[in-house]
Amino acid sequence: MKIAVLGTGSVGPALAAAFARLGHDVAIGTRDPQATLARTEPGATGGPPFTQWHAAHQEIAVRTFADAAAASELVVNATNGAASLAALAEAGAENLAGKIVVDVSNAIDFSQGFPPSLNPVNTDSIGEQIQRAYPEARVVKTLNTMANSVMVDPRHVAGGDHTVFVSGNDSGAKAAVTDILTALGHTDVLDLGDITTARGVEMILPLWLRIWGALGTADFNFKVAR
């Protein structure tokens, strides 16, 4: 597939590289490609500078949000949740219409310091906001409950014996995303239902942060035993 990954933090490049390894035609979307390609500072979570990352992944194009989305069959929103709607607006409704939009963002609000709160929460979610803003897109929420290292290599935690969730209104879109998750190595994909169930998976994040603090590592995930 032709996949656009929007976002150049730690999650976007990790997913883009993983999709490219699976044989997909991948582009990363960013607001300013030239500025992104010139970035030499380390990533916020300690990853390599984008310049260094791209030198090792030159097969992955770096384009504007709009150009990346226009040339894609599937769009992944890997931007910061607080900026997701703005990023998708730059991508353009016409470039999202009819396409699967995979939302892996989290609604983290650091305005009051750490630990962060969530906004939206309880009665809404980023996944729902994206679906409302782009009704012709086929939004699927997934992968937001784990670190990017686990997203792209689930087997290195408990041999892959853990759960990834999907939420969305379109069963065909969820089936296509499930195929991609399986190709990444995820073996337990749990369909929670329509896009309103994204509220639950987004609300997992505060617990995830506390577990990270307790374990001192992000190499973990949740398992639904049944």
Coordinates of N, CA and C in Angstrom, one line a residue:
M1 N 0.8 -1.2 0.0 CA 0.0 0.0 0.0 C 0.9 1.2 0.0
K2 N 0.3 2.3 -0.4 CA 0.9 3.6 -0.2 C 0.4 4.2 1.1
I3 N 1.3 4.4 2.0 CA 1.0 4.8 3.4 C 1.7 6.2 3.7
A4 N 0.9 7.1 4.2 CA 1.4 8.4 4.7 C 1.4 8.3 6.2
V5 N 2.5 8.6 6.8 CA 2.6 8.7 8.3 C 2.8 10.1 8.7
L6 N 1.8 10.7 9.3 CA 1.9 12.1 9.7 C 2.5 12.2 11.1
G7 N 3.6 12.9 11.2 CA 4.3 13.1 12.5 C 5.7 12.7 12.4
T8 N 6.6 13.5 13.0 CA 8.0 13.2 13.0 C 8.6 13.1 14.4
G9 N 7.8 12.8 15.4 CA 8.4 12.6 16.7 C 9.0 11.3 16.8
S10 N 8.8 10.5 17.9 CA 9.4 9.2 18.0 C 8.5 8.1 17.3
V11 N 7.2 8.3 17.4 CA 6.2 7.3 16.9 C 6.2 7.3 15.4
G12 N 6.1 8.4 14.7 CA 6.0 8.4 13.3 C 7.1 7.8 12.5
P13 N 8.4 8.1 12.8 CA 9.5 7.4 12.2 C 9.5 5.9 12.5
A14 N 9.2 5.5 13.7 CA 9.3 4.1 14.0 C 8.2 3.4 13.2
L15 N 7.0 3.9 13.1 CA 6.0 3.2 12.3 C 6.4 3.2 10.8
A16 N 6.8 4.4 10.3 CA 7.2 4.5 8.9 C 8.3 3.5 8.5
A17 N 9.3 3.3 9.3 CA 10.3 2.3 9.1 C 9.8 0.9 9.1
A18 N 8.9 0.6 10.0 CA 8.3 -0.7 10.1 C 7.4 -1.0 8.9
F19 N 6.6 0.0 8.4 CA 5.8 -0.3 7.2 C 6.7 -0.4 6.0
A20 N 7.8 0.3 5.9 CA 8.7 0.2 4.8 C 9.3 -1.2 4.8
R21 N 9.7 -1.7 5.9 CA 10.2 -3.1 6.0 C 9.2 -4.1 5.5
L22 N 8.0 -3.9 5.7 CA 6.9 -4.8 5.2 C 6.7 -4.7 3.7
G23 N 7.3 -3.7 3.1 CA 7.2 -3.6 1.6 C 6.2 -2.5 1.1
H24 N 5.7 -1.7 2.1 CA 4.8 -0.6 1.7 C 5.6 0.6 1.1
D25 N 4.9 1.4 0.4 CA 5.5 2.6 -0.2 C 5.1 3.7 0.8
V26 N 6.1 4.2 1.6 CA 5.8 5.0 2.7 C 6.4 6.4 2.5
A27 N 5.6 7.4 3.0 CA 6.0 8.8 3.1 C 5.7 9.3 4.4
I28 N 6.6 10.2 5.0 CA 6.3 10.9 6.2 C 5.8 12.3 5.9
G29 N 4.8 12.7 6.6 CA 4.2 14.0 6.5 C 4.6 14.9 7.6
T30 N 5.0 16.2 7.3 CA 5.4 17.1 8.3 C 5.0 18.5 7.8
R31 N 5.0 19.5 8.7 CA 4.6 20.8 8.2 C 5.6 21.5 7.3
D32 N 6.9 21.3 7.6 CA 8.0 21.9 6.8 C 9.0 20.9 6.6
P33 N 9.0 20.2 5.4 CA 10.0 19.2 5.1 C 11.4 19.6 5.2
Q34 N 11.7 20.8 4.7 CA 13.1 21.3 4.7 C 13.6 21.4 6.2
A35 N 12.8 22.0 7.0 CA 13.2 22.2 8.4 C 13.3 20.8 9.1
T36 N 12.4 19.9 8.8 CA 12.5 18.6 9.4 C 13.8 17.9 9.0
L37 N 14.1 17.9 7.7 CA 15.3 17.3 7.2 C 16.6 17.9 7.7
A38 N 16.5 19.1 8.2 CA 17.7 19.8 8.8 C 17.8 19.6 10.3
R39 N 16.8 18.9 10.9 CA 16.8 18.8 12.3 C 17.9 17.9 12.8
T40 N 18.8 18.4 13.7 CA 20.0 17.7 14.2 C 19.9 17.4 15.6
E41 N 18.9 17.9 16.3 CA 18.8 17.7 17.8 C 18.2 16.3 18.0
P42 N 18.6 15.6 19.1 CA 18.0 14.3 19.4 C 16.5 14.4 19.6
G43 N 15.8 13.3 19.4 CA 14.3 13.3 19.6 C 14.0 13.5 21.1
A44 N 12.7 13.9 21.3 CA 12.3 14.3 22.7 C 12.4 13.1 23.6
T45 N 12.3 11.9 23.1 CA 12.4 10.7 24.0 C 13.7 10.0 23.8
G46 N 14.7 10.7 23.3 CA 16.1 10.1 23.2 C 16.4 9.4 21.9
G47 N 15.5 9.5 21.0 CA 15.8 8.9 19.7 C 16.8 9.7 18.9
P48 N 17.3 9.1 17.8 CA 18.3 9.8 17.0 C 17.7 11.1 16.3
P49 N 18.5 12.1 16.0 CA 18.0 13.2 15.2 C 17.4 12.8 13.9
F50 N 16.4 13.5 13.5 CA 15.7 13.1 12.3 C 16.6 13.0 11.1
T51 N 17.6 13.9 11.0 CA 18.6 13.9 9.9 C 19.3 12.5 9.9
Q52 N 19.7 12.1 11.0 CA 20.4 10.8 11.1 C 19.4 9.6 10.8
W53 N 18.2 9.7 11.3 CA 17.2 8.6 11.0 C 16.9 8.6 9.5
H54 N 16.7 9.7 8.9 CA 16.4 9.7 7.4 C 17.6 9.2 6.6
A55 N 18.8 9.4 7.0 CA 19.9 8.9 6.3 C 19.9 7.4 6.2
A56 N 19.4 6.8 7.2 CA 19.3 5.3 7.2 C 18.0 4.8 6.6
H57 N 17.1 5.7 6.2 CA 15.8 5.3 5.6 C 15.5 6.2 4.5
Q58 N 16.4 6.3 3.5 CA 16.2 7.3 2.4 C 15.1 6.8 1.4
E59 N 14.6 5.6 1.6 CA 13.5 5.2 0.7 C 12.2 5.8 1.2
I60 N 12.2 6.4 2.3 CA 11.0 7.0 2.9 C 11.0 8.5 2.5
A61 N 10.0 8.9 1.7 CA 9.9 10.3 1.3 C 9.5 11.2 2.5
V62 N 9.9 12.4 2.5 CA 9.5 13.4 3.5 C 8.8 14.5 2.7
R63 N 7.5 14.7 3.0 CA 6.6 15.6 2.3 C 5.8 16.4 3.2
T64 N 5.1 17.4 2.7 CA 4.2 18.2 3.5 C 3.0 17.2 3.9
F65 N 2.3 17.6 4.9 CA 1.1 16.8 5.3 C 0.2 16.6 4.1
A66 N -0.1 17.6 3.3 CA -1.0 17.5 2.2 C -0.5 16.6 1.1
D67 N 0.8 16.8 0.8 CA 1.4 16.0 -0.3 C 1.4 14.5 0.1
A68 N 1.8 14.3 1.3 CA 1.9 12.9 1.8 C 0.5 12.2 1.8
A69 N -0.5 12.9 2.3 CA -1.8 12.4 2.3 C -2.4 12.2 0.9
A70 N -2.2 13.1 0.0 CA -2.7 13.1 -1.3 C -2.2 11.8 -2.0
A71 N -1.0 11.5 -1.8 CA -0.4 10.3 -2.6 C -0.6 9.0 -1.9
S72 N -1.4 9.0 -0.8 CA -1.5 7.7 0.0 C -2.8 7.0 -0.3
E73 N -2.8 5.8 0.1 CA -4.1 5.0 0.2 C -4.6 4.9 1.7
L74 N -3.6 5.0 2.6 CA -3.9 4.9 4.0 C -3.1 6.0 4.7
V75 N -3.7 6.7 5.7 CA -3.0 7.7 6.4 C -2.9 7.4 7.9
V76 N -1.8 7.5 8.5 CA -1.6 7.3 9.9 C -1.3 8.6 10.6
N77 N -2.2 8.9 11.6 CA -2.0 10.1 12.4 C -1.1 9.7 13.6
A78 N 0.2 10.1 13.5 CA 1.1 9.9 14.6 C 1.6 11.2 15.2
T79 N 0.8 12.2 15.1 CA 1.1 13.5 15.6 C 0.7 13.6 17.1
N80 N 1.2 14.6 17.8 CA 0.7 14.8 19.2 C -0.8 15.1 19.2
G81 N -1.5 14.4 20.1 CA -2.9 14.5 20.1 C -3.5 15.9 20.1
A82 N -2.8 16.8 20.9 CA -3.2 18.2 21.0 C -3.1 18.9 19.6
A83 N -2.3 18.4 18.7 CA -2.1 19.0 17.4 C -2.7 18.2 16.3
S84 N -3.3 17.1 16.6 CA -3.8 16.2 15.5 C -4.8 16.9 14.6
L85 N -5.8 17.6 15.1 CA -6.8 18.2 14.2 C -6.2 19.2 13.3
A86 N -5.2 20.0 13.8 CA -4.6 21.0 13.0 C -3.7 20.3 11.9
A87 N -3.0 19.2 12.3 CA -2.2 18.5 11.3 C -3.1 18.0 10.2
L88 N -4.2 17.4 10.6 CA -5.1 16.8 9.6 C -5.8 17.8 8.7
A89 N -6.0 19.0 9.3 CA -6.5 20.1 8.5 C -5.5 20.5 7.4
E90 N -4.2 20.5 7.8 CA -3.2 20.8 6.8 C -3.2 19.7 5.7
A91 N -3.4 18.5 6.1 CA -3.4 17.3 5.2 C -4.6 17.5 4.2
G92 N -5.7 18.1 4.6 CA -6.8 18.4 3.7 C -7.9 17.4 3.7
A93 N -9.1 17.8 3.9 CA -10.2 16.9 3.9 C -10.3 16.1 2.6
E94 N -10.0 16.7 1.4 CA -10.1 16.1 0.1 C -9.1 14.9 0.0
N95 N -8.0 15.0 0.8 CA -6.9 14.0 0.7 C -7.2 12.9 1.7
L96 N -8.2 13.0 2.6 CA -8.6 12.0 3.6 C -9.9 11.3 3.2
A97 N -10.7 11.9 2.4 CA -12.0 11.4 2.1 C -11.9 9.9 1.5
G98 N -12.6 9.0 2.0 CA -12.7 7.7 1.6 C -11.5 6.8 2.0
K99 N -10.5 7.4 2.7 CA -9.3 6.6 3.1 C -9.4 6.2 4.5
I100 N -8.7 5.1 4.8 CA -8.5 4.7 6.2 C -7.6 5.7 6.9
V101 N -8.0 6.2 8.0 CA -7.1 7.1 8.8 C -6.9 6.4 10.1
V102 N -5.7 5.9 10.4 CA -5.3 5.2 11.6 C -4.8 6.2 12.6
D103 N -5.5 6.3 13.7 CA -5.2 7.3 14.7 C -4.5 6.6 15.9
V104 N -3.2 6.9 16.1 CA -2.4 6.3 17.2 C -2.1 7.4 18.2
S105 N -2.7 8.5 18.2 CA -2.4 9.7 19.1 C -3.0 9.5 20.4
N106 N -2.5 10.3 21.4 CA -3.1 10.4 22.7 C -3.4 11.8 23.1
A107 N -4.4 11.9 23.9 CA -4.9 13.3 24.2 C -4.2 13.8 25.5
I108 N -2.9 13.9 25.4 CA -2.1 14.3 26.6 C -2.1 15.8 26.7
D109 N -2.4 16.3 28.0 CA -2.4 17.7 28.3 C -1.4 18.0 29.4
F110 N -0.2 18.6 29.0 CA 0.8 18.9 30.0 C 0.7 20.3 30.5
S111 N -0.4 21.0 30.3 CA -0.5 22.4 30.7 C -0.4 22.6 32.2
Q112 N -0.8 21.6 33.0 CA -0.7 21.7 34.4 C 0.5 20.9 35.0
G113 N 1.4 20.5 34.1 CA 2.6 19.8 34.5 C 2.5 18.3 34.5
F114 N 3.3 17.6 35.2 CA 3.3 16.2 35.2 C 2.8 15.7 36.5
P115 N 2.0 14.6 36.6 CA 1.6 13.8 35.4 C 0.5 14.6 34.6
P116 N 0.5 14.3 33.3 CA -0.5 15.1 32.5 C -1.9 14.6 32.7
S117 N -2.8 15.5 32.3 CA -4.2 15.1 32.3 C -4.6 14.7 30.8
L118 N -5.8 14.4 30.6 CA -6.3 14.1 29.3 C -7.3 15.1 28.8
N119 N -7.3 15.5 27.6 CA -8.2 16.5 27.0 C -8.3 16.2 25.5
P120 N -9.4 15.7 25.1 CA -10.7 15.4 25.7 C -10.6 14.1 26.6
V121 N -11.7 13.8 27.3 CA -11.7 12.7 28.2 C -13.2 12.4 28.6
N122 N -13.5 11.1 28.9 CA -14.8 10.7 29.4 C -15.9 10.7 28.4
T123 N -16.2 11.8 27.9 CA -17.4 11.9 26.9 C -16.9 12.2 25.5
D124 N -15.6 12.1 25.2 CA -15.1 12.4 23.9 C -13.7 11.8 23.8
S125 N -13.2 11.8 22.6 CA -11.8 11.2 22.4 C -11.3 11.9 21.1
I126 N -10.0 11.8 21.0 CA -9.3 12.3 19.7 C -9.9 11.5 18.5
G127 N -10.0 10.2 18.7 CA -10.5 9.4 17.6 C -11.9 9.9 17.1
E128 N -12.8 10.2 18.1 CA -14.1 10.6 17.7 C -14.0 12.0 17.1
Q129 N -13.2 12.9 17.6 CA -13.1 14.2 17.0 C -12.6 14.2 15.6
I130 N -11.7 13.3 15.3 CA -11.2 13.1 13.9 C -12.3 12.6 13.0
Q131 N -13.1 11.6 13.5 CA -14.1 11.1 12.7 C -15.2 12.1 12.4
R132 N -15.5 13.0 13.4 CA -16.5 14.0 13.2 C -16.0 15.1 12.2
A133 N -14.8 15.4 12.4 CA -14.2 16.5 11.5 C -14.1 16.0 10.1
Y134 N -13.9 14.7 9.9 CA -13.7 14.1 8.5 C -14.6 12.9 8.4
P135 N -15.9 13.2 8.2 CA -16.9 12.1 8.1 C -16.8 11.2 7.0
E136 N -16.1 11.6 5.9 CA -15.8 10.7 4.8 C -14.6 9.8 5.0
A137 N -13.8 10.1 6.0 CA -12.7 9.2 6.3 C -13.2 8.0 7.1
R138 N -12.4 7.0 7.1 CA -12.7 5.7 7.8 C -11.7 5.6 9.0
V139 N -12.0 6.2 10.1 CA -11.1 6.3 11.2 C -11.0 5.0 12.0
V140 N -9.8 4.6 12.3 CA -9.6 3.4 13.2 C -8.6 3.8 14.3
K141 N -9.0 3.7 15.5 CA -8.1 4.0 16.6 C -7.3 2.7 17.0
T142 N -6.0 2.8 17.2 CA -5.3 1.6 17.6 C -3.9 2.0 18.0
L143 N -3.2 1.1 18.6 CA -1.7 1.2 19.0 C -1.4 2.3 20.0
N144 N -2.3 3.0 20.5 CA -2.0 4.1 21.4 C -1.7 3.7 22.8
T145 N -1.9 2.4 23.1 CA -1.7 1.9 24.5 C -0.3 1.3 24.7
M146 N 0.6 1.6 23.9 CA 2.0 1.0 24.0 C 3.0 1.9 23.4
A147 N 4.3 1.6 23.8 CA 5.4 2.4 23.3 C 5.6 2.1 21.9
N148 N 6.2 3.0 21.1 CA 6.5 2.7 19.7 C 7.3 1.5 19.5
S149 N 8.2 1.2 20.4 CA 9.1 0.0 20.2 C 8.2 -1.3 20.2
V150 N 7.1 -1.3 21.0 CA 6.2 -2.4 21.1 C 5.3 -2.4 19.9
M151 N 4.9 -1.3 19.4 CA 4.0 -1.2 18.3 C 4.7 -1.9 17.1
V152 N 6.0 -1.7 16.9 CA 6.6 -2.2 15.7 C 7.3 -3.6 15.9
D153 N 7.5 -4.0 17.1 CA 8.1 -5.3 17.4 C 7.5 -5.9 18.6
P154 N 6.2 -6.3 18.5 CA 5.5 -6.8 19.7 C 6.1 -8.1 20.3
R155 N 6.9 -8.8 19.6 CA 7.5 -10.1 20.1 C 8.5 -9.9 21.2
H156 N 9.1 -8.7 21.3 CA 10.1 -8.5 22.3 C 9.5 -8.3 23.7
V157 N 8.2 -8.2 23.8 CA 7.5 -8.2 25.1 C 6.7 -9.5 25.2
A158 N 7.1 -10.3 26.2 CA 6.3 -11.6 26.4 C 6.1 -12.4 25.2
G159 N 7.1 -12.4 24.3 CA 7.0 -13.1 23.0 C 5.8 -12.7 22.2
G160 N 5.3 -11.5 22.4 CA 4.1 -11.1 21.6 C 2.8 -11.4 22.2
D161 N 2.8 -12.0 23.4 CA 1.5 -12.4 24.1 C 0.9 -11.3 24.8
H162 N 0.3 -10.3 24.1 CA -0.4 -9.2 24.7 C -1.3 -8.6 23.7
T163 N -2.1 -7.7 24.1 CA -3.3 -7.3 23.3 C -3.2 -5.9 22.7
V164 N -3.6 -5.8 21.4 CA -3.8 -4.5 20.8 C -5.3 -4.3 20.5
F165 N -5.8 -3.1 20.7 CA -7.2 -2.8 20.5 C -7.4 -2.0 19.2
V166 N -8.6 -2.2 18.6 CA -9.0 -1.4 17.5 C -10.4 -0.9 17.7
S167 N -10.7 0.3 17.4 CA -12.0 1.0 17.5 C -12.3 1.7 16.2
G168 N -13.5 1.6 15.7 CA -13.9 2.3 14.5 C -15.3 1.9 14.0
N169 N -15.9 2.8 13.2 CA -17.2 2.6 12.7 C -17.3 1.7 11.5
D170 N -16.2 1.5 10.8 CA -16.1 0.8 9.5 C -15.5 -0.5 9.6
S171 N -16.3 -1.6 9.5 CA -15.7 -2.9 9.7 C -14.6 -3.3 8.7
G172 N -14.8 -2.8 7.4 CA -13.8 -3.1 6.4 C -12.5 -2.4 6.8
A173 N -12.5 -1.2 7.3 CA -11.3 -0.5 7.7 C -10.6 -1.2 8.8
K174 N -11.4 -1.6 9.8 CA -10.8 -2.3 10.9 C -10.2 -3.7 10.5
A175 N -10.8 -4.3 9.5 CA -10.2 -5.6 9.0 C -8.9 -5.3 8.3
A176 N -8.8 -4.2 7.5 CA -7.6 -3.9 6.9 C -6.5 -3.5 7.9
V177 N -6.8 -2.7 8.9 CA -5.9 -2.4 9.9 C -5.4 -3.6 10.7
T178 N -6.4 -4.5 11.0 CA -6.0 -5.8 11.6 C -5.0 -6.5 10.8
D179 N -5.1 -6.6 9.5 CA -4.1 -7.2 8.7 C -2.7 -6.6 8.8
I180 N -2.7 -5.3 8.9 CA -1.4 -4.6 9.1 C -0.8 -4.9 10.4
L181 N -1.7 -4.9 11.5 CA -1.2 -5.2 12.8 C -0.6 -6.6 12.9
T182 N -1.3 -7.5 12.2 CA -0.8 -8.9 12.2 C 0.5 -9.0 11.5
A183 N 0.6 -8.3 10.4 CA 1.9 -8.3 9.7 C 3.0 -7.7 10.5
L184 N 2.7 -6.8 11.4 CA 3.7 -6.3 12.3 C 4.1 -7.3 13.4
G185 N 3.3 -8.3 13.6 CA 3.6 -9.3 14.6 C 2.6 -9.4 15.7
H186 N 1.5 -8.6 15.7 CA 0.5 -8.6 16.8 C -0.4 -9.8 16.6
T187 N -0.6 -10.6 17.6 CA -1.3 -11.9 17.5 C -2.7 -11.8 18.2
D188 N -2.9 -10.8 19.1 CA -4.2 -10.7 19.8 C -4.7 -9.3 19.5
V189 N -5.6 -9.2 18.5 CA -6.2 -7.9 18.1 C -7.7 -8.0 18.6
L190 N -8.0 -7.1 19.5 CA -9.3 -7.1 20.1 C -10.1 -5.9 19.5
D191 N -11.2 -6.2 18.8 CA -12.1 -5.2 18.2 C -13.1 -4.7 19.4
L192 N -13.0 -3.5 19.8 CA -13.8 -3.0 20.9 C -15.1 -2.5 20.4
G193 N -15.3 -2.2 19.1 CA -16.6 -1.7 18.6 C -16.4 -0.4 17.9
D194 N -17.4 0.5 18.0 CA -17.4 1.7 17.2 C -16.4 2.7 17.7
I195 N -16.3 3.9 17.1 CA -15.3 4.8 17.4 C -15.4 5.4 18.8
T196 N -16.6 5.4 19.4 CA -16.8 5.9 20.7 C -15.9 5.1 21.7
T197 N -15.6 3.8 21.4 CA -14.8 3.0 22.3 C -13.3 3.5 22.4
A198 N -13.0 4.5 21.5 CA -11.7 5.1 21.6 C -11.5 5.8 22.9
R199 N -12.6 6.2 23.5 CA -12.5 6.9 24.8 C -11.8 6.0 25.8
G200 N -12.2 4.8 25.9 CA -11.6 3.8 26.8 C -10.1 3.6 26.6
V201 N -9.7 3.4 25.4 CA -8.2 3.2 25.1 C -7.4 4.4 25.4
E202 N -8.0 5.6 25.1 CA -7.2 6.8 25.4 C -7.1 7.0 26.9
M203 N -8.1 6.6 27.6 CA -8.0 6.8 29.1 C -7.1 5.8 29.8
I204 N -6.5 4.9 29.0 CA -5.5 3.9 29.6 C -4.2 4.7 29.8
L205 N -4.0 5.8 29.1 CA -2.6 6.4 29.1 C -2.2 6.8 30.5
P206 N -3.0 7.4 31.4 CA -2.5 7.7 32.7 C -2.0 6.5 33.5
L207 N -2.7 5.3 33.3 CA -2.2 4.1 33.9 C -0.9 3.6 33.3
W208 N -0.8 3.8 32.0 CA 0.4 3.4 31.3 C 1.6 4.2 31.8
L209 N 1.4 5.5 32.0 CA 2.5 6.3 32.5 C 3.0 5.9 33.9
R210 N 2.0 5.5 34.7 CA 2.4 5.1 36.1 C 3.1 3.7 36.1
I211 N 2.7 2.9 35.2 CA 3.4 1.6 35.1 C 4.8 1.8 34.6
W212 N 5.0 2.7 33.6 CA 6.3 3.0 33.1 C 7.2 3.5 34.2
G213 N 6.6 4.4 35.1 CA 7.4 4.9 36.2 C 7.8 3.8 37.2
A214 N 6.8 2.9 37.4 CA 7.1 1.8 38.4 C 8.1 0.8 37.9
L215 N 8.1 0.5 36.6 CA 9.0 -0.5 36.0 C 10.3 0.1 35.6
G216 N 10.3 1.4 35.3 CA 11.5 2.0 34.8 C 11.8 1.7 33.3
T217 N 10.8 1.2 32.6 CA 11.0 0.8 31.2 C 9.6 0.9 30.5
A218 N 9.6 1.2 29.2 CA 8.4 1.2 28.4 C 8.2 -0.1 27.7
D219 N 9.0 -1.1 28.0 CA 8.9 -2.4 27.3 C 7.9 -3.3 28.0
F220 N 6.6 -2.9 27.9 CA 5.5 -3.7 28.5 C 4.3 -3.4 27.7
N221 N 3.2 -4.2 27.9 CA 1.9 -3.9 27.3 C 0.9 -4.6 28.1
F222 N -0.4 -4.4 27.7 CA -1.5 -5.0 28.4 C -2.0 -6.2 27.7
K223 N -2.4 -7.2 28.5 CA -2.9 -8.4 28.0 C -4.3 -8.7 28.6
V224 N -5.3 -8.8 27.7 CA -6.7 -9.2 28.2 C -6.8 -10.7 28.2
A225 N -6.8 -11.2 29.4 CA -6.9 -12.7 29.6 C -8.3 -13.1 29.6
R226 N -8.6 -14.1 28.8 CA -10.0 -14.6 28.6 C -10.0 -16.0 28.1

